[in-house]
JSON list of C-alpha atoms in Angstrom, two decimals:
[
{"chain": "A", "resi": 11, "resn": "PHE", "atom": "CA", "xyz": [-40.08, 0.83, -11.74]},
{"chain": "A", "resi": 12, "resn": "LYS", "atom": "CA", "xyz": [-42.94, 0.76, -14.28]},
{"chain": "A", "resi": 13, "resn": "SER", "atom": "CA", "xyz": [-44.18, 4.28, -13.57]},
{"chain": "A", "resi": 14, "resn": "LYS", "atom": "CA", "xyz": [-40.65, 5.69, -13.81]},
{"chain": "A", "resi": 15, "resn": "LEU", "atom": "CA", "xyz": [-40.02, 4.06, -17.21]},
{"chain": "A", "resi": 16, "resn": "VAL", "atom": "CA", "xyz": [-43.39, 5.16, -18.63]},
{"chain": "A", "resi": 17, "resn": "ALA", "atom": "CA", "xyz": [-42.86, 8.72, -17.44]},
{"chain": "A", "resi": 18, "resn": "LEU", "atom": "CA", "xyz": [-39.42, 8.74, -19.06]},
{"chain": "A", "resi": 19, "resn": "VAL", "atom": "CA", "xyz": [-40.75, 7.48, -22.41]},
{"chain": "A", "resi": 20, "resn": "LYS", "atom": "CA", "xyz": [-43.60, 10.02, -22.50]},
{"chain": "A", "resi": 21, "resn": "GLU", "atom": "CA", "xyz": [-41.37, 12.87, -21.42]},
{"chain": "A", "resi": 22, "resn": "GLN", "atom": "CA", "xyz": [-38.74, 12.18, -24.05]},
{"chain": "A", "resi": 23, "resn": "ALA", "atom": "CA", "xyz": [-41.28, 11.63, -26.85]},
{"chain": "A", "resi": 24, "resn": "ASN", "atom": "CA", "xyz": [-43.19, 14.84, -26.18]},
{"chain": "A", "resi": 25, "resn": "ALA", "atom": "CA", "xyz": [-40.04, 16.88, -25.74]},
{"chain": "A", "resi": 26, "resn": "ASN", "atom": "CA", "xyz": [-38.28, 15.73, -28.90]},
{"chain": "A", "resi": 27, "resn": "LEU", "atom": "CA", "xyz": [-40.94, 15.06, -31.57]},
{"chain": "A", "resi": 28, "resn": "ASN", "atom": "CA", "xyz": [-43.19, 17.24, -33.74]},
{"chain": "A", "resi": 29, "resn": "ALA", "atom": "CA", "xyz": [-45.96, 14.64, -33.65]},
{"chain": "A", "resi": 30, "resn": "LYS", "atom": "CA", "xyz": [-48.71, 13.30, -31.43]},
{"chain": "A", "resi": 31, "resn": "VAL", "atom": "CA", "xyz": [-47.51, 10.26, -29.49]},
{"chain": "A", "resi": 32, "resn": "ASP", "atom": "CA", "xyz": [-49.84, 8.03, -27.49]},
{"chain": "A", "resi": 33, "resn": "PHE", "atom": "CA", "xyz": [-50.01, 4.46, -26.23]},
{"chain": "A", "resi": 34, "resn": "GLY", "atom": "CA", "xyz": [-52.40, 2.20, -24.34]},
{"chain": "A", "resi": 35, "resn": "GLU", "atom": "CA", "xyz": [-51.77, -0.40, -21.67]},
{"chain": "A", "resi": 36, "resn": "PHE", "atom": "CA", "xyz": [-48.26, -1.14, -20.47]},
{"chain": "A", "resi": 37, "resn": "ASP", "atom": "CA", "xyz": [-46.71, -3.84, -18.35]},
{"chain": "A", "resi": 38, "resn": "LEU", "atom": "CA", "xyz": [-43.42, -4.75, -16.73]},
{"chain": "A", "resi": 39, "resn": "THR", "atom": "CA", "xyz": [-42.74, -8.40, -15.94]},
{"chain": "A", "resi": 40, "resn": "LEU", "atom": "CA", "xyz": [-39.89, -10.64, -14.86]},
{"chain": "A", "resi": 41, "resn": "ILE", "atom": "CA", "xyz": [-41.62, -14.03, -15.11]},
{"chain": "A", "resi": 42, "resn": "SER", "atom": "CA", "xyz": [-41.58, -14.73, -18.86]},
{"chain": "A", "resi": 43, "resn": "SER", "atom": "CA", "xyz": [-38.27, -13.02, -19.64]},
{"chain": "A", "resi": 44, "resn": "PHE", "atom": "CA", "xyz": [-36.01, -13.89, -16.68]},
{"chain": "A", "resi": 45, "resn": "PRO", "atom": "CA", "xyz": [-33.23, -12.83, -16.13]},
{"chain": "A", "resi": 46, "resn": "ASP", "atom": "CA", "xyz": [-34.38, -9.70, -17.98]},
{"chain": "A", "resi": 47, "resn": "PHE", "atom": "CA", "xyz": [-37.28, -7.40, -17.25]},
{"chain": "A", "resi": 48, "resn": "ARG", "atom": "CA", "xyz": [-39.78, -7.26, -20.14]},
{"chain": "A", "resi": 49, "resn": "PHE", "atom": "CA", "xyz": [-41.31, -3.83, -20.68]},
{"chain": "A", "resi": 50, "resn": "LYS", "atom": "CA", "xyz": [-44.31, -3.95, -23.04]},
{"chain": "A", "resi": 51, "resn": "ILE", "atom": "CA", "xyz": [-46.47, -1.13, -24.39]},
{"chain": "A", "resi": 52, "resn": "ASP", "atom": "CA", "xyz": [-49.63, -1.79, -26.41]},
{"chain": "A", "resi": 53, "resn": "GLU", "atom": "CA", "xyz": [-51.20, 0.31, -29.17]},
{"chain": "A", "resi": 54, "resn": "VAL", "atom": "CA", "xyz": [-48.38, 2.79, -29.72]},
{"chain": "A", "resi": 55, "resn": "LYS", "atom": "CA", "xyz": [-49.34, 5.58, -32.15]},
{"chain": "A", "resi": 56, "resn": "VAL", "atom": "CA", "xyz": [-47.35, 8.36, -33.77]},
{"chain": "A", "resi": 57, "resn": "VAL", "atom": "CA", "xyz": [-49.64, 10.72, -35.71]},
{"chain": "A", "resi": 58, "resn": "GLY", "atom": "CA", "xyz": [-48.49, 13.62, -37.89]},
{"chain": "A", "resi": 59, "resn": "VAL", "atom": "CA", "xyz": [-49.26, 17.31, -37.43]},
{"chain": "A", "resi": 60, "resn": "LYS", "atom": "CA", "xyz": [-49.56, 20.33, -39.76]},
{"chain": "A", "resi": 61, "resn": "GLU", "atom": "CA", "xyz": [-49.18, 19.12, -43.38]},
{"chain": "A", "resi": 62, "resn": "PHE", "atom": "CA", "xyz": [-49.47, 15.52, -42.21]},
{"chain": "A", "resi": 63, "resn": "GLU", "atom": "CA", "xyz": [-52.43, 16.08, -39.87]},
{"chain": "A", "resi": 64, "resn": "GLY", "atom": "CA", "xyz": [-54.30, 12.80, -39.47]},
{"chain": "A", "resi": 65, "resn": "ASP", "atom": "CA", "xyz": [-51.63, 10.67, -41.17]},
{"chain": "A", "resi": 66, "resn": "THR", "atom": "CA", "xyz": [-50.43, 7.85, -38.92]},
{"chain": "A", "resi": 67, "resn": "LEU", "atom": "CA", "xyz": [-46.68, 7.59, -39.27]},
{"chain": "A", "resi": 68, "resn": "ALA", "atom": "CA", "xyz": [-46.55, 4.52, -37.03]},
{"chain": "A", "resi": 69, "resn": "HIS", "atom": "CA", "xyz": [-49.01, 2.26, -35.25]},
{"chain": "A", "resi": 70, "resn": "LEU", "atom": "CA", "xyz": [-47.66, -0.69, -33.28]},
{"chain": "A", "resi": 71, "resn": "GLY", "atom": "CA", "xyz": [-49.87, -3.44, -31.89]},
{"chain": "A", "resi": 72, "resn": "SER", "atom": "CA", "xyz": [-47.24, -3.71, -29.17]},
{"chain": "A", "resi": 73, "resn": "LEU", "atom": "CA", "xyz": [-43.63, -2.80, -28.48]},
{"chain": "A", "resi": 74, "resn": "SER", "atom": "CA", "xyz": [-41.62, -5.14, -26.23]},
{"chain": "A", "resi": 75, "resn": "LEU", "atom": "CA", "xyz": [-38.24, -4.35, -24.71]},
{"chain": "A", "resi": 76, "resn": "ASP", "atom": "CA", "xyz": [-36.18, -6.86, -22.73]},
{"chain": "A", "resi": 77, "resn": "ILE", "atom": "CA", "xyz": [-34.14, -4.80, -20.27]},
{"chain": "A", "resi": 78, "resn": "ASN", "atom": "CA", "xyz": [-31.19, -6.00, -18.22]},
{"chain": "A", "resi": 79, "resn": "LEU", "atom": "CA", "xyz": [-32.37, -6.63, -14.64]},
{"chain": "A", "resi": 80, "resn": "LYS", "atom": "CA", "xyz": [-29.30, -5.18, -12.97]},
{"chain": "A", "resi": 81, "resn": "SER", "atom": "CA", "xyz": [-29.53, -1.93, -14.94]},
{"chain": "A", "resi": 82, "resn": "VAL", "atom": "CA", "xyz": [-33.15, -1.46, -13.77]},
{"chain": "A", "resi": 83, "resn": "LEU", "atom": "CA", "xyz": [-32.33, -2.16, -10.12]},
{"chain": "A", "resi": 84, "resn": "ASN", "atom": "CA", "xyz": [-29.47, 0.35, -10.33]},
{"chain": "A", "resi": 85, "resn": "GLY", "atom": "CA", "xyz": [-31.78, 3.03, -11.72]},
{"chain": "A", "resi": 86, "resn": "GLY", "atom": "CA", "xyz": [-30.06, 3.22, -15.11]},
{"chain": "A", "resi": 87, "resn": "PRO", "atom": "CA", "xyz": [-28.57, 3.53, -17.56]},
{"chain": "A", "resi": 88, "resn": "TYR", "atom": "CA", "xyz": [-31.11, 0.99, -18.85]},
{"chain": "A", "resi": 89, "resn": "GLN", "atom": "CA", "xyz": [-29.50, -1.73, -20.97]},
{"chain": "A", "resi": 90, "resn": "ILE", "atom": "CA", "xyz": [-31.88, -2.95, -23.71]},
{"chain": "A", "resi": 91, "resn": "ASN", "atom": "CA", "xyz": [-31.16, -6.52, -24.87]},
{"chain": "A", "resi": 92, "resn": "SER", "atom": "CA", "xyz": [-33.98, -7.04, -27.40]},
{"chain": "A", "resi": 93, "resn": "ILE", "atom": "CA", "xyz": [-36.70, -5.14, -29.27]},
{"chain": "A", "resi": 94, "resn": "VAL", "atom": "CA", "xyz": [-39.82, -6.76, -30.75]},
{"chain": "A", "resi": 95, "resn": "LEU", "atom": "CA", "xyz": [-42.41, -4.87, -32.83]},
{"chain": "A", "resi": 96, "resn": "ASP", "atom": "CA", "xyz": [-45.74, -6.68, -33.12]},
{"chain": "A", "resi": 97, "resn": "ARG", "atom": "CA", "xyz": [-48.09, -5.79, -36.00]},
{"chain": "A", "resi": 98, "resn": "PRO", "atom": "CA", "xyz": [-46.43, -2.47, -36.90]},
{"chain": "A", "resi": 99, "resn": "ARG", "atom": "CA", "xyz": [-48.16, -0.30, -39.53]},
{"chain": "A", "resi": 100, "resn": "LEU", "atom": "CA", "xyz": [-45.67, 2.21, -40.89]},
{"chain": "A", "resi": 101, "resn": "LEU", "atom": "CA", "xyz": [-46.30, 4.97, -43.44]},
{"chain": "A", "resi": 102, "resn": "GLY", "atom": "CA", "xyz": [-43.47, 6.96, -45.00]},
{"chain": "A", "resi": 103, "resn": "LYS", "atom": "CA", "xyz": [-44.62, 9.84, -47.19]},
{"chain": "A", "resi": 104, "resn": "ILE", "atom": "CA", "xyz": [-42.83, 12.58, -49.12]},
{"chain": "A", "resi": 105, "resn": "LEU", "atom": "CA", "xyz": [-44.92, 15.50, -50.37]},
{"chain": "A", "resi": 106, "resn": "LYS", "atom": "CA", "xyz": [-44.44, 17.20, -53.73]},
{"chain": "A", "resi": 107, "resn": "ASP", "atom": "CA", "xyz": [-42.45, 19.96, -52.03]},
{"chain": "A", "resi": 108, "resn": "GLY", "atom": "CA", "xyz": [-40.00, 17.33, -50.71]},
{"chain": "A", "resi": 109, "resn": "LYS", "atom": "CA", "xyz": [-41.07, 17.38, -47.07]},
{"chain": "A", "resi": 110, "resn": "ALA", "atom": "CA", "xyz": [-41.06, 13.96, -45.38]},
{"chain": "A", "resi": 111, "resn": "ASN", "atom": "CA", "xyz": [-43.51, 12.90, -42.69]},
{"chain": "A", "resi": 112, "resn": "TRP", "atom": "CA", "xyz": [-40.81, 11.13, -40.67]},
{"chain": "A", "resi": 113, "resn": "ASP", "atom": "CA", "xyz": [-38.80, 14.33, -40.22]},
{"chain": "A", "resi": 114, "resn": "ILE", "atom": "CA", "xyz": [-40.38, 14.92, -36.80]},
{"chain": "A", "resi": 115, "resn": "ALA", "atom": "CA", "xyz": [-37.38, 15.36, -34.51]},
{"chain": "A", "resi": 116, "resn": "LYS", "atom": "CA", "xyz": [-37.25, 18.82, -32.94]},
{"chain": "A", "resi": 117, "resn": "PRO", "atom": "CA", "xyz": [-33.95, 20.68, -33.32]},
{"chain": "A", "resi": 118, "resn": "SER", "atom": "CA", "xyz": [-31.95, 20.79, -30.11]},
{"chain": "A", "resi": 119, "resn": "THR", "atom": "CA", "xyz": [-32.02, 24.09, -28.21]},
{"chain": "A", "resi": 120, "resn": "ASP", "atom": "CA", "xyz": [-29.47, 23.00, -25.63]},
{"chain": "A", "resi": 121, "resn": "LYS", "atom": "CA", "xyz": [-26.17, 24.69, -26.48]},
{"chain": "A", "resi": 122, "resn": "THR", "atom": "CA", "xyz": [-24.40, 23.24, -23.44]},
{"chain": "A", "resi": 123, "resn": "THR", "atom": "CA", "xyz": [-24.59, 19.58, -24.44]},
{"chain": "A", "resi": 124, "resn": "THR", "atom": "CA", "xyz": [-21.19, 17.93, -24.82]},
{"chain": "A", "resi": 125, "resn": "SER", "atom": "CA", "xyz": [-20.13, 14.57, -26.18]},
{"chain": "A", "resi": 126, "resn": "SER", "atom": "CA", "xyz": [-19.13, 13.47, -22.68]},
{"chain": "A", "resi": 127, "resn": "GLU", "atom": "CA", "xyz": [-22.76, 13.43, -21.51]},
{"chain": "A", "resi": 128, "resn": "SER", "atom": "CA", "xyz": [-24.34, 9.97, -21.53]},
{"chain": "A", "resi": 129, "resn": "SER", "atom": "CA", "xyz": [-27.86, 8.79, -22.32]},
{"chain": "A", "resi": 130, "resn": "ASN", "atom": "CA", "xyz": [-29.99, 6.96, -19.77]},
{"chain": "A", "resi": 131, "resn": "PHE", "atom": "CA", "xyz": [-30.28, 4.04, -22.21]},
{"chain": "A", "resi": 132, "resn": "ALA", "atom": "CA", "xyz": [-27.50, 1.65, -23.31]},
{"chain": "A", "resi": 133, "resn": "PHE", "atom": "CA", "xyz": [-28.19, -0.29, -26.50]},
{"chain": "A", "resi": 134, "resn": "GLN", "atom": "CA", "xyz": [-26.65, -3.73, -26.19]},
{"chain": "A", "resi": 135, "resn": "ILE", "atom": "CA", "xyz": [-29.26, -5.34, -28.41]},
{"chain": "A", "resi": 136, "resn": "ASN", "atom": "CA", "xyz": [-28.89, -9.03, -29.27]},
{"chain": "A", "resi": 137, "resn": "LYS", "atom": "CA", "xyz": [-32.29, -9.54, -30.89]},
{"chain": "A", "resi": 138, "resn": "TYR", "atom": "CA", "xyz": [-34.49, -7.51, -33.23]},
{"chain": "A", "resi": 139, "resn": "ALA", "atom": "CA", "xyz": [-37.84, -8.71, -34.52]},
{"chain": "A", "resi": 140, "resn": "ILE", "atom": "CA", "xyz": [-40.79, -7.43, -36.57]},
{"chain": "A", "resi": 141, "resn": "GLU", "atom": "CA", "xyz": [-43.91, -9.61, -36.56]},
{"chain": "A", "resi": 142, "resn": "LYS", "atom": "CA", "xyz": [-46.76, -9.23, -39.08]},
{"chain": "A", "resi": 143, "resn": "GLY", "atom": "CA", "xyz": [-45.67, -5.79, -40.24]},
{"chain": "A", "resi": 144, "resn": "ASP", "atom": "CA", "xyz": [-47.10, -3.61, -43.01]},
{"chain": "A", "resi": 145, "resn": "ILE", "atom": "CA", "xyz": [-44.97, -0.81, -44.48]},
{"chain": "A", "resi": 146, "resn": "VAL", "atom": "CA", "xyz": [-45.95, 1.73, -47.14]},
{"chain": "A", "resi": 147, "resn": "TYR", "atom": "CA", "xyz": [-43.60, 4.26, -48.76]},
{"chain": "A", "resi": 148, "resn": "GLU", "atom": "CA", "xyz": [-45.07, 6.94, -51.01]},
{"chain": "A", "resi": 149, "resn": "ASP", "atom": "CA", "xyz": [-42.92, 9.60, -52.66]},
{"chain": "A", "resi": 150, "resn": "LEU", "atom": "CA", "xyz": [-45.19, 12.10, -54.42]},
{"chain": "A", "resi": 151, "resn": "LYS", "atom": "CA", "xyz": [-42.21, 14.17, -55.56]},
{"chain": "A", "resi": 152, "resn": "GLY", "atom": "CA", "xyz": [-40.24, 11.26, -57.03]},
{"chain": "A", "resi": 153, "resn": "LYS", "atom": "CA", "xyz": [-43.37, 9.39, -58.14]},
{"chain": "A", "resi": 154, "resn": "THR", "atom": "CA", "xyz": [-42.31, 6.24, -56.31]},
{"chain": "A", "resi": 155, "resn": "TYR", "atom": "CA", "xyz": [-44.44, 3.80, -54.34]},
{"chain": "A", "resi": 156, "resn": "ALA", "atom": "CA", "xyz": [-43.51, 0.70, -52.35]},
{"chain": "A", "resi": 157, "resn": "SER", "atom": "CA", "xyz": [-45.59, -1.59, -50.18]},
{"chain": "A", "resi": 158, "resn": "VAL", "atom": "CA", "xyz": [-44.53, -4.43, -47.90]},
{"chain": "A", "resi": 159, "resn": "GLN", "atom": "CA", "xyz": [-47.38, -6.52, -46.52]},
{"chain": "A", "resi": 160, "resn": "ASP", "atom": "CA", "xyz": [-47.24, -9.16, -43.78]},
{"chain": "A", "resi": 161, "resn": "LEU", "atom": "CA", "xyz": [-43.53, -8.81, -42.98]},
{"chain": "A", "resi": 162, "resn": "ASP", "atom": "CA", "xyz": [-41.84, -11.17, -40.53]},
{"chain": "A", "resi": 163, "resn": "PHE", "atom": "CA", "xyz": [-38.24, -10.27, -39.73]},
{"chain": "A", "resi": 164, "resn": "SER", "atom": "CA", "xyz": [-35.81, -11.37, -37.04]},
{"chain": "A", "resi": 165, "resn": "GLY", "atom": "CA", "xyz": [-32.16, -10.56, -36.54]},
{"chain": "A", "resi": 166, "resn": "SER", "atom": "CA", "xyz": [-29.56, -11.43, -33.93]},
{"chain": "A", "resi": 167, "resn": "GLY", "atom": "CA", "xyz": [-25.95, -10.55, -33.26]},
{"chain": "A", "resi": 168, "resn": "ASP", "atom": "CA", "xyz": [-23.81, -9.21, -30.42]},
{"chain": "A", "resi": 169, "resn": "VAL", "atom": "CA", "xyz": [-23.41, -5.60, -31.57]},
{"chain": "A", "resi": 170, "resn": "THR", "atom": "CA", "xyz": [-21.09, -4.81, -28.65]},
{"chain": "A", "resi": 171, "resn": "THR", "atom": "CA", "xyz": [-18.21, -6.77, -30.19]},
{"chain": "A", "resi": 172, "resn": "ASP", "atom": "CA", "xyz": [-15.95, -5.48, -32.96]},
{"chain": "A", "resi": 173, "resn": "VAL", "atom": "CA", "xyz": [-16.60, -8.50, -35.19]},
{"chain": "A", "resi": 174, "resn": "TYR", "atom": "CA", "xyz": [-19.85, -10.47, -35.19]},
{"chain": "A", "resi": 175, "resn": "ASP", "atom": "CA", "xyz": [-22.32, -12.34, -37.40]},
{"chain": "A", "resi": 176, "resn": "PHE", "atom": "CA", "xyz": [-25.64, -10.60, -37.96]},
{"chain": "A", "resi": 177, "resn": "ILE", "atom": "CA", "xyz": [-28.09, -13.42, -38.71]},
{"chain": "A", "resi": 178, "resn": "THR", "atom": "CA", "xyz": [-31.46, -12.48, -40.23]},
{"chain": "A", "resi": 179, "resn": "LYS", "atom": "CA", "xyz": [-34.60, -14.24, -41.41]},
{"chain": "A", "resi": 180, "resn": "THR", "atom": "CA", "xyz": [-37.15, -12.40, -43.56]},
{"chain": "A", "resi": 181, "resn": "GLU", "atom": "CA", "xyz": [-40.54, -13.34, -45.01]},
{"chain": "A", "resi": 182, "resn": "ILE", "atom": "CA", "xyz": [-42.82, -11.00, -46.98]},
{"chain": "A", "resi": 183, "resn": "ALA", "atom": "CA", "xyz": [-46.26, -12.12, -48.18]},
{"chain": "A", "resi": 184, "resn": "SER", "atom": "CA", "xyz": [-46.61, -9.28, -50.71]},
{"chain": "A", "resi": 185, "resn": "LEU", "atom": "CA", "xyz": [-44.04, -6.80, -52.04]},
{"chain": "A", "resi": 186, "resn": "THR", "atom": "CA", "xyz": [-44.97, -4.12, -54.57]},
{"chain": "A", "resi": 187, "resn": "TYR", "atom": "CA", "xyz": [-42.70, -1.46, -56.09]},
{"chain": "A", "resi": 188, "resn": "ARG", "atom": "CA", "xyz": [-43.62, 1.15, -58.68]},
{"chain": "A", "resi": 189, "resn": "SER", "atom": "CA", "xyz": [-41.60, 4.02, -60.13]},
{"chain": "A", "resi": 190, "resn": "GLY", "atom": "CA", "xyz": [-43.47, 6.37, -62.41]},
{"chain": "A", "resi": 191, "resn": "ALA", "atom": "CA", "xyz": [-45.66, 4.28, -64.71]},
{"chain": "A", "resi": 192, "resn": "VAL", "atom": "CA", "xyz": [-43.50, 1.15, -64.33]},
{"chain": "A", "resi": 193, "resn": "ALA", "atom": "CA", "xyz": [-44.37, -1.60, -61.84]},
{"chain": "A", "resi": 194, "resn": "TYR", "atom": "CA", "xyz": [-41.15, -3.49, -61.13]},
{"chain": "A", "resi": 195, "resn": "LEU", "atom": "CA", "xyz": [-42.71, -5.83, -58.56]},
{"chain": "A", "resi": 196, "resn": "SER", "atom": "CA", "xyz": [-46.37, -6.62, -57.97]},
{"chain": "A", "resi": 197, "resn": "ALA", "atom": "CA", "xyz": [-47.43, -8.63, -54.92]},
{"chain": "A", "resi": 198, "resn": "ALA", "atom": "CA", "xyz": [-44.18, -10.63, -54.96]},
{"chain": "A", "resi": 199, "resn": "LYS", "atom": "CA", "xyz": [-43.51, -13.17, -52.22]},
{"chain": "A", "resi": 200, "resn": "ILE", "atom": "CA", "xyz": [-40.07, -12.98, -50.63]},
{"chain": "A", "resi": 201, "resn": "LYS", "atom": "CA", "xyz": [-38.20, -15.34, -48.31]},
{"chain": "A", "resi": 202, "resn": "ALA", "atom": "CA", "xyz": [-34.59, -14.75, -47.29]},
{"chain": "A", "resi": 203, "resn": "ASP", "atom": "CA", "xyz": [-32.09, -16.17, -44.80]},
{"chain": "A", "resi": 204, "resn": "ASN", "atom": "CA", "xyz": [-29.02, -13.98, -44.58]},
{"chain": "A", "resi": 205, "resn": "THR", "atom": "CA", "xyz": [-25.82, -14.01, -42.54]},
{"chain": "A", "resi": 206, "resn": "ILE", "atom": "CA", "xyz": [-23.60, -10.94, -42.67]},
{"chain": "A", "resi": 207, "resn": "ASN", "atom": "CA", "xyz": [-20.22, -10.85, -40.95]},
{"chain": "A", "resi": 208, "resn": "ILE", "atom": "CA", "xyz": [-19.69, -7.31, -39.65]},
{"chain": "A", "resi": 209, "resn": "ASP", "atom": "CA", "xyz": [-16.27, -5.90, -38.80]},
{"chain": "A", "resi": 210, "resn": "GLN", "atom": "CA", "xyz": [-17.17, -2.61, -37.11]},
{"chain": "A", "resi": 211, "resn": "LYS", "atom": "CA", "xyz": [-13.61, -1.41, -36.56]},
{"chain": "A", "resi": 212, "resn": "ASN", "atom": "CA", "xyz": [-12.75, -1.66, -40.28]},
{"chain": "A", "resi": 213, "resn": "SER", "atom": "CA", "xyz": [-16.27, -0.95, -41.63]},
{"chain": "A", "resi": 214, "resn": "LYS", "atom": "CA", "xyz": [-16.18, -4.27, -43.48]},
{"chain": "A", "resi": 215, "resn": "TYR", "atom": "CA", "xyz": [-19.33, -6.24, -44.33]},
{"chain": "A", "resi": 216, "resn": "THR", "atom": "CA", "xyz": [-19.07, -9.78, -45.71]},
{"chain": "A", "resi": 217, "resn": "PHE", "atom": "CA", "xyz": [-22.05, -11.79, -46.95]},
{"chain": "A", "resi": 218, "resn": "ALA", "atom": "CA", "xyz": [-21.67, -15.39, -45.79]},
{"chain": "A", "resi": 219, "resn": "ASN", "atom": "CA", "xyz": [-24.46, -17.98, -46.17]},
{"chain": "A", "resi": 220, "resn": "ASN", "atom": "CA", "xyz": [-27.42, -16.43, -47.97]},
{"chain": "A", "resi": 221, "resn": "GLU", "atom": "CA", "xyz": [-30.59, -17.81, -49.50]},
{"chain": "A", "resi": 222, "resn": "ILE", "atom": "CA", "xyz": [-33.21, -15.66, -51.24]},
{"chain": "A", "resi": 223, "resn": "ASN", "atom": "CA", "xyz": [-36.41, -16.84, -52.91]}
]
């Protein structure tokens, strides 16, 4: 199953992105994640082209997906239950002409696609996590800069139900935000525990128990 999944990821990335996508070792295991398969890719890189040549939009120490065992044995659609990003380094940049480096999706050339067609992935994600992440946002046009260093984030919630609690924990070792010549935050430490009740059918979001330091 490993070779099929890797081929699918590479094929879709190269076909749909205006960027250079590469990754290192990969593994598929059942032992540590039973009853799910755990698909893990190390050293994932997304590097810009043209105006952003050499800029690394994303570099992940590893990307882990826990995939429903039955969906793998059936050959898809693959049901993803959790996503974990380890040591992500993300750079978002807007040039003075307004072009953004994350605008890398190629426009679709398929005029026959209909809404009845289904993807080979089903997102029933109960857990999201970012571990030791660094994120930089630089807007040269709007003269805005933001930096998040050493971010730990985890979230859980059954997104397949109409009403659910999305429970998150966030820690940031250093948060900086500047707009023009004004620095609103400089190396601030943030810790937050948030619970948000989400009513998808009525688009209603209610903040329940929240603590922010």
